[in-house]
Amino acid sequence: MYVSSNRARCGRRAFRQVEKPFGRDLETSVDLKKKLAPHWKEDEIFRIDHYLGKEMVKNLLVLRFGNPMFGAVWDCNHIDNVQISMTEAIGIDGRGAYFDDVGILRDVMQNHLAQLMALITMERPGSFTPEDLCLEKARVLRLVPPLEFKNTLIGQYTKSTDGNHPGYKDDEGVPQDSRCATFCASLAFVKDARWEGVPFVLKAGKALNESKTEIRIQLKDTTDAMLRDTNHNQLVIRVQPDEAIRLKMNAKAPGLGIETVTTELDLTYQGTISSGDIPEAYETLLLDALEGDYSLSVREDELEASWKIFTPLLHYIENNQDITPVEYSYGSSGPPELEKWIKEALANCQNLP
């Protein structure tokens, strides 16, 4: 159930690191908390989600709160939708026995994607201290209603079309009647004044056509009063690989007319910011633990709020035997209906509760 735990002592300070997943659902997560509580204080427990140690994830706070031009449009009046995705080009590769007990929702969405969503939607903290950062992340996660199956698409990969890569059920540790999702896309919402009505598409999957983690923040259409046929402004934050921030914007095409073209303001880390080697995520998190800084750790109130978002959906899928994941080929972009599902979900989001 719990991947790993380590104990270390630095000077006179003792701490424990616990690797995700932190339980299987809300109940087991609370049970883990109760087992740790008699022996360790909350500020001595470092729940490790390695995504929080990635350079671009750490940069989200500076991007948001260090640039007033973004703060001015960071709300439902200007943002149309947000898409947060983590895709992997590899399958489970012999980890079938483990993954079939976990699935993509527990393995990626409840932790990595929930934390990215919290950093995107949280209010400005009073300071960058661990207490204030964790407080704001927990606060905004508590404002996210539980995910619903009617707003969810799940899939499971089969062998590649060329037959060179096996399907999920071809793994030795996976039962032939497995309903485990290796892909999931779901709509989430934040019920507060800043984000009211803005849909968040959370998407994760294995054995897809590329490995990529990114956040796409799409702004609303421009008015047709002066310019027609312009594209959405879009802020793209590439977490990995090739860390980058790109702002897609409209500009006038060269010439006599007033035709517009889409161009990009591009901040690619490699070759743009000369900062030496970027430390690995686990290096950052281990150093923070040694220094007693849990700002990049997952606090118990954040964890509880996150499990409340995902547990009802997990139980609904597991308890309804007639629900089967949509099949998609290894190396494809996901379930064949994914693009249509996203378009319809975003078009209808104003009618969702």
Short mmCIF file of C-alpha atoms in Angstrom, two decimals:
data_model
loop_
_atom_site.label_atom_id
_atom_site.label_comp_id
_atom_site.label_asym_id
_atom_site.label_seq_id
_atom_site.Cartn_x
_atom_site.Cartn_y
_atom_site.Cartn_z
CA MET A 1 0.00 0.00 0.00
CA TYR A 2 2.79 2.41 0.93
CA VAL A 3 5.71 2.49 -1.46
CA SER A 4 8.56 3.33 0.90
CA SER A 5 9.50 5.09 4.08
CA ASN A 6 12.85 6.24 5.34
CA ARG A 7 14.15 7.50 8.63
CA ALA A 8 17.07 9.83 9.12
CA ARG A 9 18.57 11.96 11.88
CA CYS A 10 20.26 15.26 11.16
CA GLY A 11 21.85 16.84 14.25
CA ARG A 12 19.13 16.68 16.90
CA ARG A 13 16.24 16.59 14.43
CA ALA A 14 14.49 13.34 13.50
CA PHE A 15 12.14 13.04 10.55
CA ARG A 16 10.35 10.44 8.48
CA GLN A 17 9.87 10.48 4.73
CA VAL A 18 6.84 8.66 3.32
CA GLU A 19 6.59 8.02 -0.41
CA LYS A 20 3.24 8.19 -2.22
CA PRO A 21 0.68 6.73 -2.58
CA PHE A 22 -0.47 7.79 0.88
CA GLY A 23 -3.18 5.15 1.20
CA ARG A 24 -5.74 3.85 -1.29
CA ASP A 25 -8.58 6.21 -0.42
CA LEU A 26 -9.66 8.66 2.26
CA GLU A 27 -10.25 5.95 4.88
CA THR A 28 -6.86 4.26 4.49
CA SER A 29 -5.10 7.62 4.34
CA VAL A 30 -6.66 8.62 7.66
CA ASP A 31 -5.64 5.23 9.06
CA LEU A 32 -2.02 5.86 8.01
CA LYS A 33 -2.15 9.25 9.68
CA LYS A 34 -3.35 7.68 12.94
CA LYS A 35 -0.52 5.14 12.87
CA LEU A 36 2.13 7.81 12.41
CA ALA A 37 0.68 10.35 14.84
CA PRO A 38 1.77 8.70 18.15
CA HIS A 39 5.40 8.64 17.03
CA TRP A 40 5.88 11.66 14.79
CA LYS A 41 4.69 15.26 14.82
CA GLU A 42 3.20 16.62 11.61
CA ASP A 43 6.22 18.86 10.93
CA GLU A 44 8.48 15.78 11.23
CA ILE A 45 6.59 13.86 8.52
CA PHE A 46 7.63 14.56 4.93
CA ARG A 47 5.14 13.07 2.46
CA ILE A 48 7.12 12.92 -0.75
CA ASP A 49 5.45 13.74 -4.06
CA HIS A 50 8.49 14.12 -6.31
CA TYR A 51 6.60 16.38 -8.72
CA LEU A 52 6.69 19.14 -6.11
CA GLY A 53 10.48 19.10 -6.39
CA LYS A 54 10.55 19.69 -10.14
CA GLU A 55 12.00 23.02 -11.20
CA MET A 56 9.02 24.22 -13.24
CA VAL A 57 6.56 23.26 -10.50
CA LYS A 58 8.56 25.35 -8.02
CA ASN A 59 8.51 28.16 -10.57
CA LEU A 60 4.70 28.29 -10.62
CA LEU A 61 4.56 30.46 -7.51
CA VAL A 62 7.04 32.98 -8.91
CA LEU A 63 5.28 32.98 -12.29
CA ARG A 64 1.92 33.70 -10.66
CA PHE A 65 2.81 36.08 -7.88
CA GLY A 66 5.94 37.71 -9.31
CA ASN A 67 4.30 38.94 -12.51
CA PRO A 68 1.38 41.37 -12.04
CA MET A 69 0.34 40.98 -15.69
CA PHE A 70 -0.72 37.39 -14.96
CA GLY A 71 -2.38 38.24 -11.68
CA ALA A 72 -4.67 40.70 -13.48
CA VAL A 73 -6.20 37.97 -15.66
CA TRP A 74 -5.96 34.99 -13.27
CA ASP A 75 -9.71 34.49 -12.76
CA CYS A 76 -12.98 33.34 -14.29
CA ASN A 77 -13.52 36.67 -16.05
CA HIS A 78 -10.56 36.04 -18.33
CA ILE A 79 -9.75 32.31 -18.27
CA ASP A 80 -11.92 29.93 -20.30
CA ASN A 81 -10.45 26.60 -19.19
CA VAL A 82 -7.34 24.96 -17.77
CA GLN A 83 -5.95 21.61 -18.93
CA ILE A 84 -3.41 19.77 -16.77
CA SER A 85 -1.97 16.62 -18.31
CA MET A 86 0.69 14.04 -17.62
CA THR A 87 1.26 11.48 -20.37
CA GLU A 88 3.84 8.70 -20.57
CA ALA A 89 5.08 6.93 -23.69
CA ILE A 90 5.87 3.75 -21.74
CA GLY A 91 3.51 1.14 -20.37
CA ILE A 92 3.71 -0.61 -17.02
CA ASP A 93 6.73 -2.69 -18.11
CA GLY A 94 6.50 -5.61 -15.67
CA ARG A 95 4.85 -3.64 -12.86
CA GLY A 96 1.42 -5.12 -13.55
CA ALA A 97 0.85 -6.63 -10.11
CA TYR A 98 1.49 -3.26 -8.47
CA PHE A 99 -0.28 -1.06 -11.01
CA ASP A 100 -3.41 -3.19 -11.23
CA ASP A 101 -3.94 -2.58 -7.53
CA VAL A 102 -3.44 1.17 -7.92
CA GLY A 103 -4.51 2.43 -11.34
CA ILE A 104 -3.86 5.79 -12.97
CA LEU A 105 -6.12 7.77 -10.60
CA ARG A 106 -4.15 6.77 -7.51
CA ASP A 107 -0.78 6.61 -9.25
CA VAL A 108 -0.87 10.07 -10.86
CA MET A 109 -4.07 12.07 -10.57
CA GLN A 110 -4.78 12.12 -6.82
CA ASN A 111 -1.27 13.34 -6.10
CA HIS A 112 0.68 14.87 -9.01
CA LEU A 113 -2.22 16.51 -10.85
CA ALA A 114 -4.05 17.56 -7.68
CA GLN A 115 -0.92 19.33 -6.45
CA LEU A 116 -0.45 21.12 -9.79
CA MET A 117 -4.07 22.22 -9.70
CA ALA A 118 -3.65 23.54 -6.16
CA LEU A 119 -0.63 25.63 -7.14
CA ILE A 120 -2.50 27.06 -10.13
CA THR A 121 -5.65 27.96 -8.18
CA MET A 122 -4.48 28.86 -4.66
CA GLU A 123 -4.71 32.42 -3.37
CA ARG A 124 -1.56 34.40 -2.66
CA PRO A 125 -0.11 33.08 0.61
CA GLY A 126 0.82 35.46 3.39
CA SER A 127 4.45 34.40 2.92
CA PHE A 128 6.49 31.62 1.34
CA THR A 129 6.82 29.82 4.67
CA PRO A 130 5.76 26.16 4.72
CA GLU A 131 2.81 26.95 6.99
CA ASP A 132 1.34 29.60 4.70
CA LEU A 133 1.94 27.67 1.47
CA CYS A 134 0.37 24.45 2.75
CA LEU A 135 -2.52 26.40 4.29
CA GLU A 136 -3.50 27.96 0.94
CA LYS A 137 -3.13 24.69 -0.99
CA ALA A 138 -5.35 22.88 1.49
CA ARG A 139 -7.89 25.69 1.44
CA VAL A 140 -8.37 25.62 -2.33
CA LEU A 141 -8.45 21.81 -2.51
CA ARG A 142 -11.32 21.83 -0.02
CA LEU A 143 -13.25 23.96 -2.53
CA VAL A 144 -13.06 21.27 -5.25
CA PRO A 145 -16.18 19.05 -5.31
CA PRO A 146 -15.70 15.28 -5.72
CA LEU A 147 -15.12 14.17 -9.31
CA GLU A 148 -18.09 12.49 -10.99
CA PHE A 149 -18.10 9.55 -13.37
CA LYS A 150 -20.47 11.35 -15.77
CA ASN A 151 -17.66 13.88 -16.32
CA THR A 152 -14.95 11.23 -16.66
CA LEU A 153 -13.44 9.12 -19.45
CA ILE A 154 -11.30 6.09 -18.55
CA GLY A 155 -9.26 3.87 -20.85
CA GLN A 156 -6.95 0.87 -20.94
CA TYR A 157 -4.24 0.32 -23.53
CA THR A 158 -4.01 -2.66 -25.84
CA LYS A 159 -1.01 -3.77 -27.93
CA SER A 160 0.40 -1.35 -30.47
CA THR A 161 -0.94 -1.45 -34.02
CA ASP A 162 2.40 -2.81 -35.27
CA GLY A 163 2.41 -5.51 -32.59
CA ASN A 164 5.79 -4.45 -31.20
CA HIS A 165 4.47 -3.33 -27.81
CA PRO A 166 2.26 -5.53 -25.60
CA GLY A 167 -1.11 -4.52 -24.23
CA TYR A 168 -1.81 -3.93 -20.56
CA LYS A 169 -3.38 -7.37 -20.05
CA ASP A 170 -0.35 -9.02 -21.69
CA ASP A 171 1.70 -8.21 -18.59
CA GLU A 172 2.28 -11.28 -16.44
CA GLY A 173 0.90 -9.65 -13.30
CA VAL A 174 -2.37 -8.43 -14.80
CA PRO A 175 -5.52 -10.62 -14.71
CA GLN A 176 -7.36 -11.03 -18.02
CA ASP A 177 -10.56 -9.57 -16.59
CA SER A 178 -8.83 -6.45 -15.24
CA ARG A 179 -10.85 -3.22 -15.39
CA CYS A 180 -7.91 -1.11 -14.20
CA ALA A 181 -7.70 2.28 -15.92
CA THR A 182 -4.36 3.16 -17.49
CA PHE A 183 -5.84 6.42 -18.79
CA CYS A 184 -8.23 8.92 -17.25
CA ALA A 185 -9.58 12.35 -18.16
CA SER A 186 -11.95 14.11 -15.79
CA LEU A 187 -13.48 17.53 -15.23
CA ALA A 188 -12.85 19.36 -11.98
CA PHE A 189 -14.14 22.70 -10.68
CA VAL A 190 -13.19 25.11 -7.91
CA LYS A 191 -16.20 26.56 -6.11
CA ASP A 192 -15.06 30.06 -5.25
CA ALA A 193 -15.46 33.53 -6.73
CA ARG A 194 -12.13 33.47 -8.58
CA TRP A 195 -12.72 30.20 -10.44
CA GLU A 196 -16.51 29.86 -10.57
CA GLY A 197 -17.48 28.06 -13.78
CA VAL A 198 -13.95 27.46 -15.08
CA PRO A 199 -13.48 23.79 -16.05
CA PHE A 200 -10.21 22.05 -15.24
CA VAL A 201 -9.46 19.05 -17.45
CA LEU A 202 -7.23 16.61 -15.55
CA LYS A 203 -5.69 14.03 -17.89
CA ALA A 204 -3.16 11.25 -17.31
CA GLY A 205 -2.26 8.08 -19.16
CA LYS A 206 0.34 5.45 -19.93
CA ALA A 207 1.52 3.93 -23.23
CA LEU A 208 0.65 7.08 -25.17
CA ASN A 209 2.38 8.74 -28.11
CA GLU A 210 4.63 11.00 -26.01
CA SER A 211 5.89 11.61 -22.50
CA LYS A 212 4.93 15.10 -21.44
CA THR A 213 3.61 17.02 -18.44
CA GLU A 214 2.15 20.44 -19.08
CA ILE A 215 -0.43 22.98 -18.00
CA ARG A 216 -2.45 24.85 -20.65
CA ILE A 217 -4.32 27.93 -19.47
CA GLN A 218 -6.65 29.11 -22.23
CA LEU A 219 -8.03 32.62 -22.05
CA LYS A 220 -11.42 33.66 -23.35
CA ASP A 221 -12.11 34.83 -26.90
CA THR A 222 -11.35 38.37 -27.95
CA THR A 223 -14.23 40.59 -29.02
CA ASP A 224 -15.24 40.60 -32.69
CA ALA A 225 -15.79 44.37 -32.65
CA MET A 226 -12.42 45.08 -34.32
CA LEU A 227 -10.67 41.79 -35.05
CA ARG A 228 -12.18 38.59 -36.35
CA ASP A 229 -10.79 35.06 -36.59
CA THR A 230 -8.24 35.55 -33.83
CA ASN A 231 -7.12 32.62 -31.71
CA HIS A 232 -7.28 32.25 -27.94
CA ASN A 233 -4.40 33.58 -25.91
CA GLN A 234 -2.88 30.57 -24.20
CA LEU A 235 -0.25 30.20 -21.50
CA VAL A 236 1.56 26.86 -21.80
CA ILE A 237 3.72 25.70 -18.90
CA ARG A 238 5.86 22.67 -19.84
CA VAL A 239 6.87 20.86 -16.65
CA GLN A 240 8.82 18.12 -18.44
CA PRO A 241 10.67 17.41 -20.64
CA ASP A 242 12.34 20.59 -21.96
CA GLU A 243 11.02 22.91 -19.27
CA ALA A 244 9.47 26.00 -20.83
CA ILE A 245 6.86 28.74 -20.53
CA ARG A 246 5.16 29.85 -23.75
CA LEU A 247 2.56 32.55 -24.23
CA LYS A 248 0.56 32.22 -27.44
CA MET A 249 -0.72 35.57 -28.63
CA ASN A 250 -2.10 37.32 -31.69
CA ALA A 251 -0.11 39.72 -33.84
CA LYS A 252 -0.59 41.50 -37.13
CA ALA A 253 0.68 39.61 -40.16
CA PRO A 254 3.24 41.60 -42.19
CA GLY A 255 1.69 43.38 -45.14
CA LEU A 256 -0.92 45.98 -46.04
CA GLY A 257 -3.91 44.21 -44.53
CA ILE A 258 -5.05 43.71 -40.93
CA GLU A 259 -4.80 39.94 -40.93
CA THR A 260 -3.66 38.30 -37.74
CA VAL A 261 -1.25 35.45 -37.01
CA THR A 262 -0.57 33.48 -33.84
CA THR A 263 2.91 33.91 -32.42
CA GLU A 264 4.68 32.85 -29.21
CA LEU A 265 6.67 34.47 -26.47
CA ASP A 266 9.00 31.61 -25.56
CA LEU A 267 10.96 31.10 -22.36
CA THR A 268 12.67 27.74 -22.74
CA TYR A 269 14.95 26.95 -19.81
CA GLN A 270 17.60 25.19 -21.87
CA GLY A 271 19.74 27.83 -23.55
CA THR A 272 17.75 30.78 -22.15
CA ILE A 273 18.42 30.72 -18.42
CA SER A 274 22.05 29.95 -17.65
CA SER A 275 21.73 28.42 -14.20
CA GLY A 276 23.96 25.38 -14.34
CA ASP A 277 22.62 21.94 -13.64
CA ILE A 278 19.02 21.79 -12.44
CA PRO A 279 18.86 19.50 -9.37
CA GLU A 280 16.76 16.36 -9.57
CA ALA A 281 13.42 16.51 -7.79
CA TYR A 282 14.40 13.97 -5.13
CA GLU A 283 17.63 15.88 -4.42
CA THR A 284 15.58 19.00 -3.67
CA LEU A 285 13.10 17.16 -1.47
CA LEU A 286 15.78 15.33 0.51
CA LEU A 287 17.67 18.57 1.14
CA ASP A 288 14.45 20.26 2.29
CA ALA A 289 13.82 17.42 4.73
CA LEU A 290 17.34 17.69 6.13
CA GLU A 291 16.78 21.43 6.65
CA GLY A 292 13.32 20.94 8.17
CA ASP A 293 11.54 22.75 5.32
CA TYR A 294 8.25 21.01 4.47
CA SER A 295 6.98 23.61 1.98
CA LEU A 296 7.36 21.06 -0.85
CA SER A 297 5.89 18.24 1.24
CA VAL A 298 2.21 17.26 1.31
CA ARG A 299 0.63 18.21 4.62
CA GLU A 300 -2.13 16.10 6.18
CA ASP A 301 -4.90 18.65 5.50
CA GLU A 302 -3.90 18.84 1.81
CA LEU A 303 -3.89 15.06 1.63
CA GLU A 304 -7.31 14.71 3.22
CA ALA A 305 -8.81 17.33 0.91
CA SER A 306 -7.32 15.62 -2.15
CA TRP A 307 -8.65 12.20 -1.21
CA LYS A 308 -12.12 13.68 -0.72
CA ILE A 309 -12.00 14.78 -4.36
CA PHE A 310 -11.03 11.37 -5.77
CA THR A 311 -12.36 8.73 -3.36
CA PRO A 312 -16.04 8.84 -4.48
CA LEU A 313 -15.03 8.38 -8.14
CA LEU A 314 -12.65 5.54 -7.30
CA HIS A 315 -15.28 3.70 -5.27
CA TYR A 316 -17.96 4.26 -7.92
CA ILE A 317 -15.81 2.71 -10.66
CA GLU A 318 -14.66 -0.19 -8.51
CA ASN A 319 -18.15 -0.99 -7.20
CA ASN A 320 -19.86 -0.95 -10.62
CA GLN A 321 -18.71 -4.06 -12.42
CA ASP A 322 -20.37 -3.04 -15.68
CA ILE A 323 -17.96 -0.12 -16.10
CA THR A 324 -15.13 -1.06 -18.46
CA PRO A 325 -12.35 1.21 -19.72
CA VAL A 326 -12.33 2.24 -23.38
CA GLU A 327 -9.55 0.52 -25.28
CA TYR A 328 -6.77 2.48 -27.00
CA SER A 329 -3.66 1.29 -28.81
CA TYR A 330 -0.20 1.47 -27.27
CA GLY A 331 1.51 4.53 -28.78
CA SER A 332 -1.71 6.36 -29.69
CA SER A 333 -2.95 9.68 -28.29
CA GLY A 334 -5.44 7.89 -26.03
CA PRO A 335 -9.03 6.67 -26.39
CA PRO A 336 -10.38 7.42 -29.91
CA GLU A 337 -13.17 9.59 -28.49
CA LEU A 338 -10.87 11.72 -26.31
CA GLU A 339 -10.79 14.82 -28.50
CA LYS A 340 -14.57 14.76 -28.96
CA TRP A 341 -15.07 14.16 -25.23
CA ILE A 342 -12.96 17.21 -24.31
CA LYS A 343 -14.72 19.47 -26.80
CA GLU A 344 -18.18 18.41 -25.64
CA ALA A 345 -17.21 18.61 -21.95
CA LEU A 346 -15.90 22.14 -22.32
CA ALA A 347 -18.87 23.22 -24.45
CA ASN A 348 -21.35 21.89 -21.90
CA CYS A 349 -19.49 22.84 -18.72
CA GLN A 350 -21.74 25.81 -18.00
CA ASN A 351 -24.63 23.38 -17.54
CA LEU A 352 -22.78 21.18 -15.07
CA PRO A 353 -23.56 21.48 -11.34
#
